[in-house]
Coordinates of C-alpha atoms in Angstrom, one line a residue:
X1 CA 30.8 64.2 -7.7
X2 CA 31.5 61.9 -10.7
X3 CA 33.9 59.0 -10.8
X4 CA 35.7 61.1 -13.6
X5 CA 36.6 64.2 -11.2
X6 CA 36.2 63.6 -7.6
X7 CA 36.3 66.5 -5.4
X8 CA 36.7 66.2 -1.7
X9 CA 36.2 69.5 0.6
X10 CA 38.2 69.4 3.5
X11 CA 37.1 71.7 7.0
X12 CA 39.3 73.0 9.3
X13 CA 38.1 73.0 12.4
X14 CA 37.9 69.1 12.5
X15 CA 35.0 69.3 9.3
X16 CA 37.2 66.8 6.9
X17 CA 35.6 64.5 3.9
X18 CA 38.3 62.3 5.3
X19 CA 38.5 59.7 2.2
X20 CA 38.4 60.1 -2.1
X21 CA 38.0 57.2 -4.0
X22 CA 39.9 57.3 -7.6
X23 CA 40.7 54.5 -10.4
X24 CA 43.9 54.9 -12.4
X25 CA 43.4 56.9 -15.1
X26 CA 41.5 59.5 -13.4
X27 CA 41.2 63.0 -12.7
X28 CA 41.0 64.0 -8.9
X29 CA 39.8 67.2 -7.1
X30 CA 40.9 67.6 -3.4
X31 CA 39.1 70.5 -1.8
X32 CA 40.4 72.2 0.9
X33 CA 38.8 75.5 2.6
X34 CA 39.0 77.8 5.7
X35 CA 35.4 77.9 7.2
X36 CA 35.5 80.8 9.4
X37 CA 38.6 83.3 8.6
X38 CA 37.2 86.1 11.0
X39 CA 39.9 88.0 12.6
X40 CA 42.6 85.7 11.1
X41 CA 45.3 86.5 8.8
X42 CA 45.9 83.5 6.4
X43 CA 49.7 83.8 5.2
X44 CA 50.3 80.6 3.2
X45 CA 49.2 77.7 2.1
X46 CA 51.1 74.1 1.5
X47 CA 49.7 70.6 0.1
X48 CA 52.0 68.0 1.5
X49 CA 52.2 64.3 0.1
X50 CA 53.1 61.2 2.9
X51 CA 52.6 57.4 0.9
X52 CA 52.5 54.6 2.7
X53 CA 55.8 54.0 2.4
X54 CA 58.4 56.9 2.4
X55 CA 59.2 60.3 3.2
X56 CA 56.4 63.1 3.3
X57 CA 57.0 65.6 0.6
X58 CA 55.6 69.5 -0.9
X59 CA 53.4 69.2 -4.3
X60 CA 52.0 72.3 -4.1
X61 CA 52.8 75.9 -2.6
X62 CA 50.9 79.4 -3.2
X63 CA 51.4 82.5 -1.3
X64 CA 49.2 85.7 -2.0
X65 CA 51.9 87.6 -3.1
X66 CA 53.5 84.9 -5.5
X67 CA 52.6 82.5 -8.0
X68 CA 51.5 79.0 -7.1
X69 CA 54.5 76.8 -6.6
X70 CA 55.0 73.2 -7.5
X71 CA 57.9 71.2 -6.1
X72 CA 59.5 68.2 -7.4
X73 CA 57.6 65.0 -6.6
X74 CA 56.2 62.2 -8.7
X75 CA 53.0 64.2 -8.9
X76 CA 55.1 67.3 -10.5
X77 CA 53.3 68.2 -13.9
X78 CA 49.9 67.1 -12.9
X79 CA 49.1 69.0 -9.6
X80 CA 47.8 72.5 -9.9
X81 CA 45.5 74.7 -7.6
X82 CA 41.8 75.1 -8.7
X83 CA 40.9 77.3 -9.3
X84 CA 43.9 79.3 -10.9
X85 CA 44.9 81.4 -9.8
X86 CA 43.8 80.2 -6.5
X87 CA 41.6 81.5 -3.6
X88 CA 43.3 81.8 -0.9
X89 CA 40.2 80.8 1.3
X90 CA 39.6 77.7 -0.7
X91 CA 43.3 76.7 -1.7
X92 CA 41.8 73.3 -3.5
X93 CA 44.1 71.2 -5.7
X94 CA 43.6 69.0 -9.1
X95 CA 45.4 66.0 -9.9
X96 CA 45.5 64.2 -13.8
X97 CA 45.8 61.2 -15.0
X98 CA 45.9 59.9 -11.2
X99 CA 48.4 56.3 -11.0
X100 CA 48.2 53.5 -8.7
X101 CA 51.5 55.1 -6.9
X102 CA 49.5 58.4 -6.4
X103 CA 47.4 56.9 -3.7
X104 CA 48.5 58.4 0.1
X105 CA 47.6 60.7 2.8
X106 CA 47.4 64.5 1.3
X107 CA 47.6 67.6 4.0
X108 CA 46.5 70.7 3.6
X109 CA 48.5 73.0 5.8
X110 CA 46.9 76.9 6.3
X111 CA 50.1 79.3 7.8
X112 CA 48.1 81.8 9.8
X113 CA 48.4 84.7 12.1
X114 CA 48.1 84.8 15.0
X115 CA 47.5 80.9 15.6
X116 CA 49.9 79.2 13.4
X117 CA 49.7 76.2 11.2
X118 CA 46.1 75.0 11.3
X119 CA 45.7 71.7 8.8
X120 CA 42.8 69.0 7.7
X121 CA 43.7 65.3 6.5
X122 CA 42.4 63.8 3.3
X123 CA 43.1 60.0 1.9
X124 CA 43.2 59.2 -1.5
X125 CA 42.3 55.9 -2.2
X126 CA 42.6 54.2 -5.9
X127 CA 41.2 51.2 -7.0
X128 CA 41.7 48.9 -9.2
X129 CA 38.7 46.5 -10.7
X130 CA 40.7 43.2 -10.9
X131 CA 40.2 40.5 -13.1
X132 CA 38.7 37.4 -11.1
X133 CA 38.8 33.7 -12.1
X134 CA 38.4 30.3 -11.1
X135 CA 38.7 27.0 -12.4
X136 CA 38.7 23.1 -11.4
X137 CA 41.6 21.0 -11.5
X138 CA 41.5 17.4 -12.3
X139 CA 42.9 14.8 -10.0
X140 CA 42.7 10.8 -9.3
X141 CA 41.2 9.9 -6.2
X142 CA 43.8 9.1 -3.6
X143 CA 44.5 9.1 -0.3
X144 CA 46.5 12.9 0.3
X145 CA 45.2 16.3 -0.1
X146 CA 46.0 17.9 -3.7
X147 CA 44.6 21.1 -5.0
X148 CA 41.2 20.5 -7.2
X149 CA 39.4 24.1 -7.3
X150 CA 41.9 27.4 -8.0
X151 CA 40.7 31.3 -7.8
X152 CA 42.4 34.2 -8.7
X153 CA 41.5 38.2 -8.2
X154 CA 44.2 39.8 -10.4
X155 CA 45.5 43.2 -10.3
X156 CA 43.0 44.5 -7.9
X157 CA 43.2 47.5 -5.3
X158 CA 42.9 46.8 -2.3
X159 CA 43.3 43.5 -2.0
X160 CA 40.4 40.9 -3.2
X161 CA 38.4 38.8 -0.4
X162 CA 38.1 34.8 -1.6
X163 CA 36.2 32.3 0.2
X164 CA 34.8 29.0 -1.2
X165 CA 31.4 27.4 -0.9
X166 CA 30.9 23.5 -0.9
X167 CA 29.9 20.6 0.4
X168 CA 33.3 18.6 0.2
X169 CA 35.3 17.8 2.5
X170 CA 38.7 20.1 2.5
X171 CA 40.1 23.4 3.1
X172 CA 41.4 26.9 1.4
X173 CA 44.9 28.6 1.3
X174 CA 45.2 32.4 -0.1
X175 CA 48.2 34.0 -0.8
X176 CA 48.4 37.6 -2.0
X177 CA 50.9 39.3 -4.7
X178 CA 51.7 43.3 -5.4
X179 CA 51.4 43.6 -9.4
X180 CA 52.4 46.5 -11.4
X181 CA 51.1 50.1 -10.3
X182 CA 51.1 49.1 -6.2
X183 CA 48.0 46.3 -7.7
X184 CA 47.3 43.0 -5.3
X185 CA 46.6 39.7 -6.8
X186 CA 44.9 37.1 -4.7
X187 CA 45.5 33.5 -4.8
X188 CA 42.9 31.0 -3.3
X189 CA 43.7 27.0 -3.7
X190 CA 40.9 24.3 -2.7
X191 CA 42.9 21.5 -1.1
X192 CA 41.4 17.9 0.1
X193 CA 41.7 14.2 -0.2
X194 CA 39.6 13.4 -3.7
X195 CA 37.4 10.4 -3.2
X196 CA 35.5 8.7 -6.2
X197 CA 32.4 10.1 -4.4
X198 CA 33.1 13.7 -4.6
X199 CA 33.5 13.7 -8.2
X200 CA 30.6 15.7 -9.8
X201 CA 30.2 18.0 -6.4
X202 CA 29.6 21.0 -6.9
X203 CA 32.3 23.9 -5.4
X204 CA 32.3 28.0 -6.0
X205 CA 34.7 30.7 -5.6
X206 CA 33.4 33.8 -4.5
X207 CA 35.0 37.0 -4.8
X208 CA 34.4 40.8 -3.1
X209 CA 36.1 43.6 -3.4
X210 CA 35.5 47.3 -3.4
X211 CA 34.8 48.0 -6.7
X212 CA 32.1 45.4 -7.2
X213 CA 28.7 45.9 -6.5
X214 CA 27.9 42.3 -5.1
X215 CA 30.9 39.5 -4.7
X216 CA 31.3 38.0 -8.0
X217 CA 30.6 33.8 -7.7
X218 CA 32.2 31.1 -9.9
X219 CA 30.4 27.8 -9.5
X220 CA 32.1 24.8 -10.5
X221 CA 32.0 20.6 -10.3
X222 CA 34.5 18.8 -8.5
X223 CA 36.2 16.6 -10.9
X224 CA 38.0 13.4 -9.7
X225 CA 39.1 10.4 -11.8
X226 CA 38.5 7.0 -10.8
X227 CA 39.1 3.4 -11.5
X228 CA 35.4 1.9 -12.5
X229 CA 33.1 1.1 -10.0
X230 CA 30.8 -2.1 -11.3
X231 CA 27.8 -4.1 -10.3
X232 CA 26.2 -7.0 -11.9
X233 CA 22.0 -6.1 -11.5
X234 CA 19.4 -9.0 -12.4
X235 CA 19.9 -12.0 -10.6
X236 CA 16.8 -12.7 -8.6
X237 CA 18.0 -15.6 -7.0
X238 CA 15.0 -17.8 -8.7
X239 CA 16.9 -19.5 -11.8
X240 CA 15.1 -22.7 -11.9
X241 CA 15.4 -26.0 -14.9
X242 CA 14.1 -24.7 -18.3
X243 CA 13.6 -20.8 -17.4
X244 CA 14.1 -18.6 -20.7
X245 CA 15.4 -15.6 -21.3
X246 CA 17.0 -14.1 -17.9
X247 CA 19.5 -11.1 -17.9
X248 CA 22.2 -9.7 -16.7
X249 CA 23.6 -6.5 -16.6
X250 CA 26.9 -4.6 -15.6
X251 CA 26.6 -1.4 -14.7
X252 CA 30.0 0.6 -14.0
X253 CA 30.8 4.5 -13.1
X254 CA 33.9 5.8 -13.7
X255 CA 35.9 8.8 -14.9
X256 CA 36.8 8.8 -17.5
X257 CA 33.7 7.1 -18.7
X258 CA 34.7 2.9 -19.1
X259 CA 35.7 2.3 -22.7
X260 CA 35.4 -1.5 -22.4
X261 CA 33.1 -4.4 -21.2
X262 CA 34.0 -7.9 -20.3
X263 CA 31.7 -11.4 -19.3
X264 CA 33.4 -14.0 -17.9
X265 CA 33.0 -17.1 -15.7
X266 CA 35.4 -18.4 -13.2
X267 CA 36.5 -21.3 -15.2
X268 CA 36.9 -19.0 -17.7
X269 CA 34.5 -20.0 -20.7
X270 CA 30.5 -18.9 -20.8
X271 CA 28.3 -21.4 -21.4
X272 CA 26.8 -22.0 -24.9
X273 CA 23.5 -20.8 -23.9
X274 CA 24.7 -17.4 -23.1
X275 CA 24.4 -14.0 -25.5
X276 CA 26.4 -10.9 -25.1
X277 CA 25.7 -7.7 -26.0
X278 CA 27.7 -5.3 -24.7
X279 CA 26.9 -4.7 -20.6
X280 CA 23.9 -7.3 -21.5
X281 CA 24.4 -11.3 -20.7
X282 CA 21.4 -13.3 -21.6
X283 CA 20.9 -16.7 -20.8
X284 CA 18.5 -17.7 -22.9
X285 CA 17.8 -21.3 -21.2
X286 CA 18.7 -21.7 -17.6
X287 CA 20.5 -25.2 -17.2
X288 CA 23.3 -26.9 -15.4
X289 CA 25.8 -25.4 -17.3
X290 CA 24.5 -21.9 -15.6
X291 CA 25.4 -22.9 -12.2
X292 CA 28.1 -20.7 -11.8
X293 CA 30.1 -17.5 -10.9
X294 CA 30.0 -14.8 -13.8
X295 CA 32.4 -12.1 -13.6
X296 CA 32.0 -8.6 -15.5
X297 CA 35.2 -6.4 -16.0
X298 CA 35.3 -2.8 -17.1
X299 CA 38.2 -0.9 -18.0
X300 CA 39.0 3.0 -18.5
X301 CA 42.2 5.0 -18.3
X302 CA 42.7 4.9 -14.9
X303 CA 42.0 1.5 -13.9
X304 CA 40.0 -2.3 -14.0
X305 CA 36.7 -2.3 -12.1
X306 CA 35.2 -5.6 -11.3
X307 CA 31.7 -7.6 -10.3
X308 CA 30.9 -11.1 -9.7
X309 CA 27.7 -12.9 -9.2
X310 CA 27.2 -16.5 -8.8
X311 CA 23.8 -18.2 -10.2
X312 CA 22.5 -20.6 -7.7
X313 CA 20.0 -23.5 -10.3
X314 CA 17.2 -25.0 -8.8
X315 CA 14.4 -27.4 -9.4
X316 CA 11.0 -25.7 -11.0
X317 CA 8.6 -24.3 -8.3
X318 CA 5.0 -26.0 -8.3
X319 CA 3.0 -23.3 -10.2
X320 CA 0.8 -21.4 -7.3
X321 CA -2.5 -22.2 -9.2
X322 CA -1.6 -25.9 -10.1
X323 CA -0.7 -25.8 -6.0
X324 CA -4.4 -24.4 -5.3
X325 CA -6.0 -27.0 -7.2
X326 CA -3.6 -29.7 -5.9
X327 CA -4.3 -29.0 -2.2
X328 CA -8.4 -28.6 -3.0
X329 CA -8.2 -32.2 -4.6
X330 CA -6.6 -33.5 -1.7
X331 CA -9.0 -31.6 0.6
X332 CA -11.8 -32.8 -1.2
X333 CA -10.4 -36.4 -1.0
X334 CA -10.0 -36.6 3.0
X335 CA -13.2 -35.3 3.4
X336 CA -14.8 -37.8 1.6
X337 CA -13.0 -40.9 2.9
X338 CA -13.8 -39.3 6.3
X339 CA -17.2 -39.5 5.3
X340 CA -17.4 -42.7 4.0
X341 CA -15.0 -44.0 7.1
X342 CA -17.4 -42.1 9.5
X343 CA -20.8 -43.5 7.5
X344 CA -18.7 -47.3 7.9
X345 CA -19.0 -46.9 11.5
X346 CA -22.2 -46.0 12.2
X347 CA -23.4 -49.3 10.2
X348 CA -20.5 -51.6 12.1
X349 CA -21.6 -50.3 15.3
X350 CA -25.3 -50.8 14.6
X351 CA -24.4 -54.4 12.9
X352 CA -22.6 -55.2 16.1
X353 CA -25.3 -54.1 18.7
X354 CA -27.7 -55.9 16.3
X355 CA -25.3 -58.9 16.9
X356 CA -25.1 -58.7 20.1
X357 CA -28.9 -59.3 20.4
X358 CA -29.5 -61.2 17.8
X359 CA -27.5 -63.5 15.6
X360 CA -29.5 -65.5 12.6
X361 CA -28.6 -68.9 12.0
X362 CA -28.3 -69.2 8.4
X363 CA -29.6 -73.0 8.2
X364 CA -32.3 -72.2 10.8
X365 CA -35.0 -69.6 11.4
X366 CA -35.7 -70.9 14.9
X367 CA -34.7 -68.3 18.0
X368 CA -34.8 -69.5 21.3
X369 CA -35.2 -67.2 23.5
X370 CA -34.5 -67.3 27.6
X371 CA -36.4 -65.0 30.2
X372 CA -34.7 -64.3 33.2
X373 CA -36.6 -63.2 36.3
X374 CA -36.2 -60.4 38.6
X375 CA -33.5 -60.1 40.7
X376 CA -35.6 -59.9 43.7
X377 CA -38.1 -62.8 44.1
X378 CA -41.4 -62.2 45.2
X379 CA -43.0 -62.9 48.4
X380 CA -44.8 -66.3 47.5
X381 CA -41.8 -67.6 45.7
X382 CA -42.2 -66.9 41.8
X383 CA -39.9 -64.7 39.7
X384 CA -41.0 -61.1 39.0
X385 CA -40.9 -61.7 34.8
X386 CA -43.8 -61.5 32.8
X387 CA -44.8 -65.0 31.2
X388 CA -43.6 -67.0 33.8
X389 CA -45.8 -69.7 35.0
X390 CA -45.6 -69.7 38.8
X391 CA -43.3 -72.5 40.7
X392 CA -41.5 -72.0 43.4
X393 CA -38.2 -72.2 42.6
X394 CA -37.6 -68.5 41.6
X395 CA -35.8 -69.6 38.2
X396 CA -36.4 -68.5 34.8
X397 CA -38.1 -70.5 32.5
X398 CA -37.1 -71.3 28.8
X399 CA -39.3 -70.6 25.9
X400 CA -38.5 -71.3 22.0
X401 CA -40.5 -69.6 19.6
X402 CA -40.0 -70.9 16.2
X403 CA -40.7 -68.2 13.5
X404 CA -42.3 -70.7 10.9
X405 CA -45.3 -71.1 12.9
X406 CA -47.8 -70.1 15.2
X407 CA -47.4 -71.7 18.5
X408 CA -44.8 -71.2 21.2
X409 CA -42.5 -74.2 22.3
X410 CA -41.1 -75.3 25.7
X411 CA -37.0 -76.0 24.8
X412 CA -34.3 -77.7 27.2
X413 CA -30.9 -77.3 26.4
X414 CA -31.0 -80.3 24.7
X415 CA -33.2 -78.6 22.4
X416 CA -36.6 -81.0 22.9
X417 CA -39.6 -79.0 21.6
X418 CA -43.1 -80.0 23.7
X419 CA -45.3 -77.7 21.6
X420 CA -48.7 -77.6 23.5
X421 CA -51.9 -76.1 23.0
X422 CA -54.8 -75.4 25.6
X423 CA -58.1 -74.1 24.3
X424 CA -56.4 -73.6 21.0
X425 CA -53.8 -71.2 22.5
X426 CA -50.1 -72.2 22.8
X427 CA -49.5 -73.5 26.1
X428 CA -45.7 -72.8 28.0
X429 CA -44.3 -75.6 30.0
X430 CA -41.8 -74.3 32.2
X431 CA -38.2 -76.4 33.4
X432 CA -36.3 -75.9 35.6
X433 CA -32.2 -75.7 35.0
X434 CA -30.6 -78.8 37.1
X435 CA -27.4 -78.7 38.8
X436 CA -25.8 -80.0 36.1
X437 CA -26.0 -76.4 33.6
X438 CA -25.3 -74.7 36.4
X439 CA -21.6 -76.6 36.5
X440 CA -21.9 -76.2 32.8
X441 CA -21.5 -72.6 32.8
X442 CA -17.7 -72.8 34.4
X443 CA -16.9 -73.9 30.7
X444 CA -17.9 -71.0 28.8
X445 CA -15.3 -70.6 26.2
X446 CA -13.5 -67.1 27.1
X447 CA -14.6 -66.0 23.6
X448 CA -18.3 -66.2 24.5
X449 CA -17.6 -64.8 27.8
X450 CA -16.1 -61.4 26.7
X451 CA -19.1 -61.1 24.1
X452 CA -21.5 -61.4 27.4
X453 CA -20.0 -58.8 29.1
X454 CA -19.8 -56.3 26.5
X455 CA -23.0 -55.9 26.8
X456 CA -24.3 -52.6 27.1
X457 CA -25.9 -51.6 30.4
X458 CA -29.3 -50.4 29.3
X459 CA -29.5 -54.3 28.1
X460 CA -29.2 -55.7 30.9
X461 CA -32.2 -57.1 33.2
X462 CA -31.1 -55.8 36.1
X463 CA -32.0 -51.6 35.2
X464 CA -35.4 -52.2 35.2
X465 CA -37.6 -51.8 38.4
X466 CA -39.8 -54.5 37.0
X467 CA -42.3 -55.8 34.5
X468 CA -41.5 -58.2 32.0
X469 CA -38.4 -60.0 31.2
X470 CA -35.9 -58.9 28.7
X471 CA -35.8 -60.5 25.0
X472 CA -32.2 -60.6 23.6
X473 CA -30.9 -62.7 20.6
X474 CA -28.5 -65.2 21.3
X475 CA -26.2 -66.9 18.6
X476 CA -27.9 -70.5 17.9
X477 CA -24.9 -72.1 17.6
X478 CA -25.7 -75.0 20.3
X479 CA -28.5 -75.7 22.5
X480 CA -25.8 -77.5 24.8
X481 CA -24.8 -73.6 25.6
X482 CA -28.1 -72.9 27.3
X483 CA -27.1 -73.6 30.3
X484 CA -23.6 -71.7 30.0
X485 CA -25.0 -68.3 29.7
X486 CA -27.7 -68.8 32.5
X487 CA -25.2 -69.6 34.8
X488 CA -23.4 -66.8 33.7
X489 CA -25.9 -64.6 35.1
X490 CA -27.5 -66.7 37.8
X491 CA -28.0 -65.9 41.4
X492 CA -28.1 -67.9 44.8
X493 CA -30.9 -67.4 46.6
X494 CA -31.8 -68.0 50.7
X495 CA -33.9 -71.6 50.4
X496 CA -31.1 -72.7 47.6
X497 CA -32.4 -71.8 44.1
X498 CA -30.3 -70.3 41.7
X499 CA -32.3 -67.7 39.3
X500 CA -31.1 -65.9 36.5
X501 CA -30.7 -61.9 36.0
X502 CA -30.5 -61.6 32.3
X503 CA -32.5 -63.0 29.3
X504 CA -29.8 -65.2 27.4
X505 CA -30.5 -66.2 23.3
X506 CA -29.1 -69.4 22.1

């Protein structure tokens, strides 16, 4: 069956093709036969026209004993049986030049004897390829819904199926129109609130209909005006005294694209060290007269856009490398002076031990040194230090050795000398302290006193078990003193005697 005659066969006996498809224009065949005319007597047969809207009507009549019969109707002039003349088993019907108005319900009606009427239903349906179209409507952004996308199927039959695909935010409304020749066109409006954001996005109208083979698509972009949108870009917040060359720019979106670029500052003028050029402001030496607020405006059609940035001027930043140095010079200096401060103390603490045991008299090179005996006398009386001579009063005896020669002296505190020799040896002559330095010692000057006791205790006489008396240096200051710093260390015995614990230089 070709779309230029289209034949449909219709069986009685509920064996229908119950639909014919036909564009205007055309040439249709609607087939109608008898299958099974056994013991039947077919008497006449009728095609019958009922549109869709009106009264049923006769096209087409043919008896076997008369010629074919064509009533009035709109189809009068081109219906006619085919074949002609026609077979009275296989009554089928031709229609020309088919119109939109010709589309309906056709019957074909057998008259028959004994049964009756017997009849088969057959639809003619035309089409009509419409015309399909779409198309964006530009709108300002605002704040109620207007139409931005239309679609149109024009002239179509049956009636066009529109739907829209995107990703914006609104809704669809379709109405529907009957054109010339019983045609539908379909409306479709795309309604929403336009927003500067949605201009660009992209929206389709899709069409399907019957006489396409896939729905026809119209892809579109959304197209909403808008006041420009600006920002100022290039401020790192790091404009320090003397820095060259920084930039900034205005950028701005809008539509229709901005036609105009203006820099201001707050007070109005720019400074003089600022260049424009165009959406460019250069500074090319950051000073105070940069600490401000620039302003860019940008105009188009629809509106004034505006940005604002305010430029903060600081002090230079130490350079990072400068800083490494810097910080490994002072580094290097601490750890120096804590050397030298730590090599300083080792030589004052070993000057002042020194001192503490010896102290040279710069007009003198005599020392005069004092023994002190044990603490614990011995059994016969006579002190347990080495280089006493024995006497029985458990004190220490005094001895002054005098570096400039060879013989060891016998010294008082009132500093007499009795150098004496026995078998060319120096001989030691011991005395004993009186009463007298004992009281003596109560006037040690409290200077002289806190020297004695800071002492250190491996010095003292006293850690030792025993053997030979303890040689420290004593400041010569006085001889008169001899007496002070035995008694400072002196101890009462049982039978009376006083003897001292500590070696004492004077």
């Amino acid at each position: 069956m070709s779309l230029s005659c289209l034949l449909l066969t219709l069986f009685i006996a509920h064996i229908v093709e119950p639909e014919v498809l036909s564009y205007p224009g055309q040439t249709v065949n609607l087939r109608c036969a008898f299958t099974d005319p056994t013991g039947i007597q077919l008497t006449m047969i009728t095609w019958i026209y009922e549109p869709k809207e009106g009264e049923r009507m006769n096209i087409a009549v043919f008896h076997p004993s008369f010629e074919p019969n064509y009533p009035d109707s709109p189809m009068k002039g081109r219906v006619s049986f085919s074949p002609s003349p026609p077979d009275v088993a296989s009554p089928s019907i031709q229609i020309t030049n088919v119109r939109m108005t010709d589309e309906g319900k056709y019957i074909c009606e057998y008259a028959t004897y004994p049964s009756g009427n017997e009849q088969g239903i057959i639809y003619l349906v035309m089409l009509a390829k419409p015309q399909n179209s779409a198309s964006i409507v530009t709108v300002e952004a605002g704040t109620k819904p207007v139409v931005v996308a239309r679609c149109e199927s024009a002239d179509g039959r049956p009636a066009a199926e529109i739907s829209w695909v995107t990703t914006a935010n609104g809704n669809a409304t379709t109405l529907s129109k009957l054109g010339a020749g019983n045609t539908v066109t379909m409306s479709s409006e795309y309604r929403m609130v336009p927003t500067p954001a949605d201009n660009g996005k992209d929206i389709s109208c899709v069409v399907a209909h019957r006489t396409q083979v896939k729905p026809e698509s119209f892809p579109l972009k959304l197209a909403v005006q808008y006041a420009p949108q600006v920002t100022i870009v290039g401020y790192d917040n790091n404009w320090y005294m003397g820095r060259t060359n920084v930039v900034l720019t205005c950028q701005a979106t809008g539509n229709p694209i901005p036609d105009s670029v203006l820099w201001k500052t707050m007070s109005g003028e720019l400074p003089d060290t600022v260049v424009i050029s165009s959406k460019e402001l250069k500074v090319l030496k950051v000073g105070d007269a940069v600490n401000t607020t620039f302003v860019c405006e940008v105009k188009n059609r629809i509106g004034i856009g505006r940005a604002q940035v305010t430029a903060i001027v600081r002090e230079p930043s130490v350079n990072p490398s400068n800083a490494g140095v810097v910080a490994g010079a002072v580094i290097g200096s601490l750890l120096a002076l804590l050397l030298v401060a730590a090599l300083i103390a080792v030589l004052v603490t070993r000057s002042r031990r020194q001192q503490q045991g010896y102290r040279a008299n710069g007009a003198s090179d005599m020392k005069t040194r004092i023994f002190g005996g044990g603490k614990k006398a011995s059994k016969n009386g006579t002190g347990g230090g080495a280089g006493s001579v024995g006497g029985g009063n458990n004190n220490s005896p005094i001895y002054v050795y005098n570096e400039g020669s060879s013989h060891l002296g016998i010294g008082e505190k009132n500093n007499h000398h009795q150098p004496l020799t026995m078998g060319g040896r120096p001989e030691v002559v011991t005395t004993t302290p009186t009463a007298q330095d004992i009281l003596l010692s109560n006037e040690l000057d409290d200077m002289e006193r806190r020297k004695f006791d800071e002492l250190e205790e491996e010095e003292r006489y006293d850690h030792f078990g025993g053997g030979g008396p303890i040689l420290q240096l004593r400041p010569p200051h006085d001889q008169d003193i001899i007496s002070d710093y035995l008694d400072d260390d002196m101890e009462s015995q049982r039978d009376g005697s006083v003897i001292s614990r500590t070696a004492v230089y004077v």
